[in-house]
Amino acid sequence: MDRIPIPRTLTRGFGEGFTYAFEFAITIGLFLGLGWVIDGWLGTEPVFMIVFSVLGLVGQSLRLYYTYEAKMKALDDERHGARTP
């Protein structure tokens, strides 16, 4: 039985998606852990955990947004460059 070929762009997209998801989760987890350590050291309850988790979430969201915008601009420039003779 013959195998159905999978385009490289599809597999590259899955790889990038898993990479972004992993980075997103790990970064927020690290910020959460750092907040937990600081809260334990200073004796404050979940103040730093919440603040650092929100900072990690906002930072990763902005990073994903600007990465997406840059990729779309590059693809758009490439597409418009191909049209001009």
PDB file of C-alpha atoms in Angstrom:
ATOM      1  CA  MET A   1       0.000   0.000   0.000  1.00  0.00           C
ATOM      2  CA  ASP A   2       1.333   3.426  -0.932  1.00  0.00           C
ATOM      3  CA  ARG A   3       1.751   6.117   1.650  1.00  0.00           C
ATOM      4  CA  ILE A   4       0.098   9.480   1.219  1.00  0.00           C
ATOM      5  CA  PRO A   5       2.787  12.161   1.124  1.00  0.00           C
ATOM      6  CA  ILE A   6       2.467  14.911   3.716  1.00  0.00           C
ATOM      7  CA  PRO A   7       3.605  18.361   2.613  1.00  0.00           C
ATOM      8  CA  ARG A   8       6.573  19.759   4.523  1.00  0.00           C
ATOM      9  CA  THR A   9       4.739  23.007   5.188  1.00  0.00           C
ATOM     10  CA  LEU A  10       2.084  21.088   7.119  1.00  0.00           C
ATOM     11  CA  THR A  11       4.594  19.277   9.316  1.00  0.00           C
ATOM     12  CA  ARG A  12       6.585  22.484   9.817  1.00  0.00           C
ATOM     13  CA  GLY A  13       3.390  24.206  10.948  1.00  0.00           C
ATOM     14  CA  PHE A  14       2.668  21.473  13.481  1.00  0.00           C
ATOM     15  CA  GLY A  15       6.228  21.713  14.776  1.00  0.00           C
ATOM     16  CA  GLU A  16       6.035  25.469  15.183  1.00  0.00           C
ATOM     17  CA  GLY A  17       2.671  25.185  16.918  1.00  0.00           C
ATOM     18  CA  PHE A  18       3.965  22.647  19.428  1.00  0.00           C
ATOM     19  CA  THR A  19       7.048  24.782  20.030  1.00  0.00           C
ATOM     20  CA  TYR A  20       4.988  27.893  20.742  1.00  0.00           C
ATOM     21  CA  ALA A  21       2.629  25.956  23.025  1.00  0.00           C
ATOM     22  CA  PHE A  22       5.526  24.455  24.977  1.00  0.00           C
ATOM     23  CA  GLU A  23       7.290  27.809  25.333  1.00  0.00           C
ATOM     24  CA  PHE A  24       4.032  29.448  26.400  1.00  0.00           C
ATOM     25  CA  ALA A  25       3.332  26.890  29.124  1.00  0.00           C
ATOM     26  CA  ILE A  26       6.914  26.639  30.397  1.00  0.00           C
ATOM     27  CA  THR A  27       7.395  30.400  30.600  1.00  0.00           C
ATOM     28  CA  ILE A  28       4.193  30.935  32.551  1.00  0.00           C
ATOM     29  CA  GLY A  29       5.104  28.002  34.805  1.00  0.00           C
ATOM     30  CA  LEU A  30       8.540  29.482  35.483  1.00  0.00           C
ATOM     31  CA  PHE A  31       7.052  32.867  36.343  1.00  0.00           C
ATOM     32  CA  LEU A  32       4.498  31.144  38.591  1.00  0.00           C
ATOM     33  CA  GLY A  33       7.272  29.225  40.349  1.00  0.00           C
ATOM     34  CA  LEU A  34       9.365  32.352  40.789  1.00  0.00           C
ATOM     35  CA  GLY A  35       6.375  34.126  42.327  1.00  0.00           C
ATOM     36  CA  TRP A  36       5.788  31.170  44.645  1.00  0.00           C
ATOM     37  CA  VAL A  37       9.422  31.272  45.826  1.00  0.00           C
ATOM     38  CA  ILE A  38       9.295  35.027  46.422  1.00  0.00           C
ATOM     39  CA  ASP A  39       5.957  34.694  48.245  1.00  0.00           C
ATOM     40  CA  GLY A  40       7.443  32.029  50.522  1.00  0.00           C
ATOM     41  CA  TRP A  41      10.538  34.111  51.159  1.00  0.00           C
ATOM     42  CA  LEU A  42       8.635  37.311  51.968  1.00  0.00           C
ATOM     43  CA  GLY A  43       5.703  35.625  53.714  1.00  0.00           C
ATOM     44  CA  THR A  44       3.118  37.093  51.371  1.00  0.00           C
ATOM     45  CA  GLU A  45       0.419  34.746  50.170  1.00  0.00           C
ATOM     46  CA  PRO A  46      -0.309  34.509  46.423  1.00  0.00           C
ATOM     47  CA  VAL A  47       0.509  38.139  45.555  1.00  0.00           C
ATOM     48  CA  PHE A  48       3.722  37.571  43.605  1.00  0.00           C
ATOM     49  CA  MET A  49       2.452  34.316  42.130  1.00  0.00           C
ATOM     50  CA  ILE A  50      -0.501  36.140  40.607  1.00  0.00           C
ATOM     51  CA  VAL A  51       1.522  39.166  39.479  1.00  0.00           C
ATOM     52  CA  PHE A  52       4.285  37.109  37.869  1.00  0.00           C
ATOM     53  CA  SER A  53       1.799  34.722  36.241  1.00  0.00           C
ATOM     54  CA  VAL A  54      -0.065  37.645  34.692  1.00  0.00           C
ATOM     55  CA  LEU A  55       3.217  39.227  33.551  1.00  0.00           C
ATOM     56  CA  GLY A  56       4.281  35.934  31.956  1.00  0.00           C
ATOM     57  CA  LEU A  57       0.920  35.542  30.247  1.00  0.00           C
ATOM     58  CA  VAL A  58       0.917  39.097  28.898  1.00  0.00           C
ATOM     59  CA  GLY A  59       4.546  38.855  27.799  1.00  0.00           C
ATOM     60  CA  GLN A  60       4.030  35.581  25.939  1.00  0.00           C
ATOM     61  CA  SER A  61       0.830  36.860  24.343  1.00  0.00           C
ATOM     62  CA  LEU A  62       2.596  39.986  23.081  1.00  0.00           C
ATOM     63  CA  ARG A  63       5.497  37.891  21.809  1.00  0.00           C
ATOM     64  CA  LEU A  64       3.152  35.611  19.878  1.00  0.00           C
ATOM     65  CA  TYR A  65       1.254  38.587  18.467  1.00  0.00           C
ATOM     66  CA  TYR A  66       4.348  40.399  17.235  1.00  0.00           C
ATOM     67  CA  THR A  67       5.866  37.199  15.839  1.00  0.00           C
ATOM     68  CA  TYR A  68       2.638  36.527  13.938  1.00  0.00           C
ATOM     69  CA  GLU A  69       2.494  40.111  12.630  1.00  0.00           C
ATOM     70  CA  ALA A  70       6.098  39.945  11.419  1.00  0.00           C
ATOM     71  CA  LYS A  71       5.496  36.641   9.611  1.00  0.00           C
ATOM     72  CA  MET A  72       2.327  37.919   7.969  1.00  0.00           C
ATOM     73  CA  LYS A  73       4.076  41.120   6.870  1.00  0.00           C
ATOM     74  CA  ALA A  74       6.953  39.113   5.377  1.00  0.00           C
ATOM     75  CA  LEU A  75       4.527  36.841   3.507  1.00  0.00           C
ATOM     76  CA  ASP A  76       2.513  39.834   2.326  1.00  0.00           C
ATOM     77  CA  ASP A  77       5.653  41.605   1.094  1.00  0.00           C
ATOM     78  CA  GLU A  78       6.755  38.419  -0.655  1.00  0.00           C
ATOM     79  CA  ARG A  79       3.371  38.069  -2.340  1.00  0.00           C
ATOM     80  CA  HIS A  80       3.271  41.695  -3.468  1.00  0.00           C
ATOM     81  CA  GLY A  81       6.875  41.487  -4.652  1.00  0.00           C
ATOM     82  CA  ALA A  82       5.983  38.543  -6.892  1.00  0.00           C
ATOM     83  CA  ARG A  83       3.238  40.560  -8.605  1.00  0.00           C
ATOM     84  CA  THR A  84       5.396  43.451  -9.726  1.00  0.00           C
ATOM     85  CA  PRO A  85       7.234  42.856 -13.009  1.00  0.00           C
TER      86      PRO A  85
END
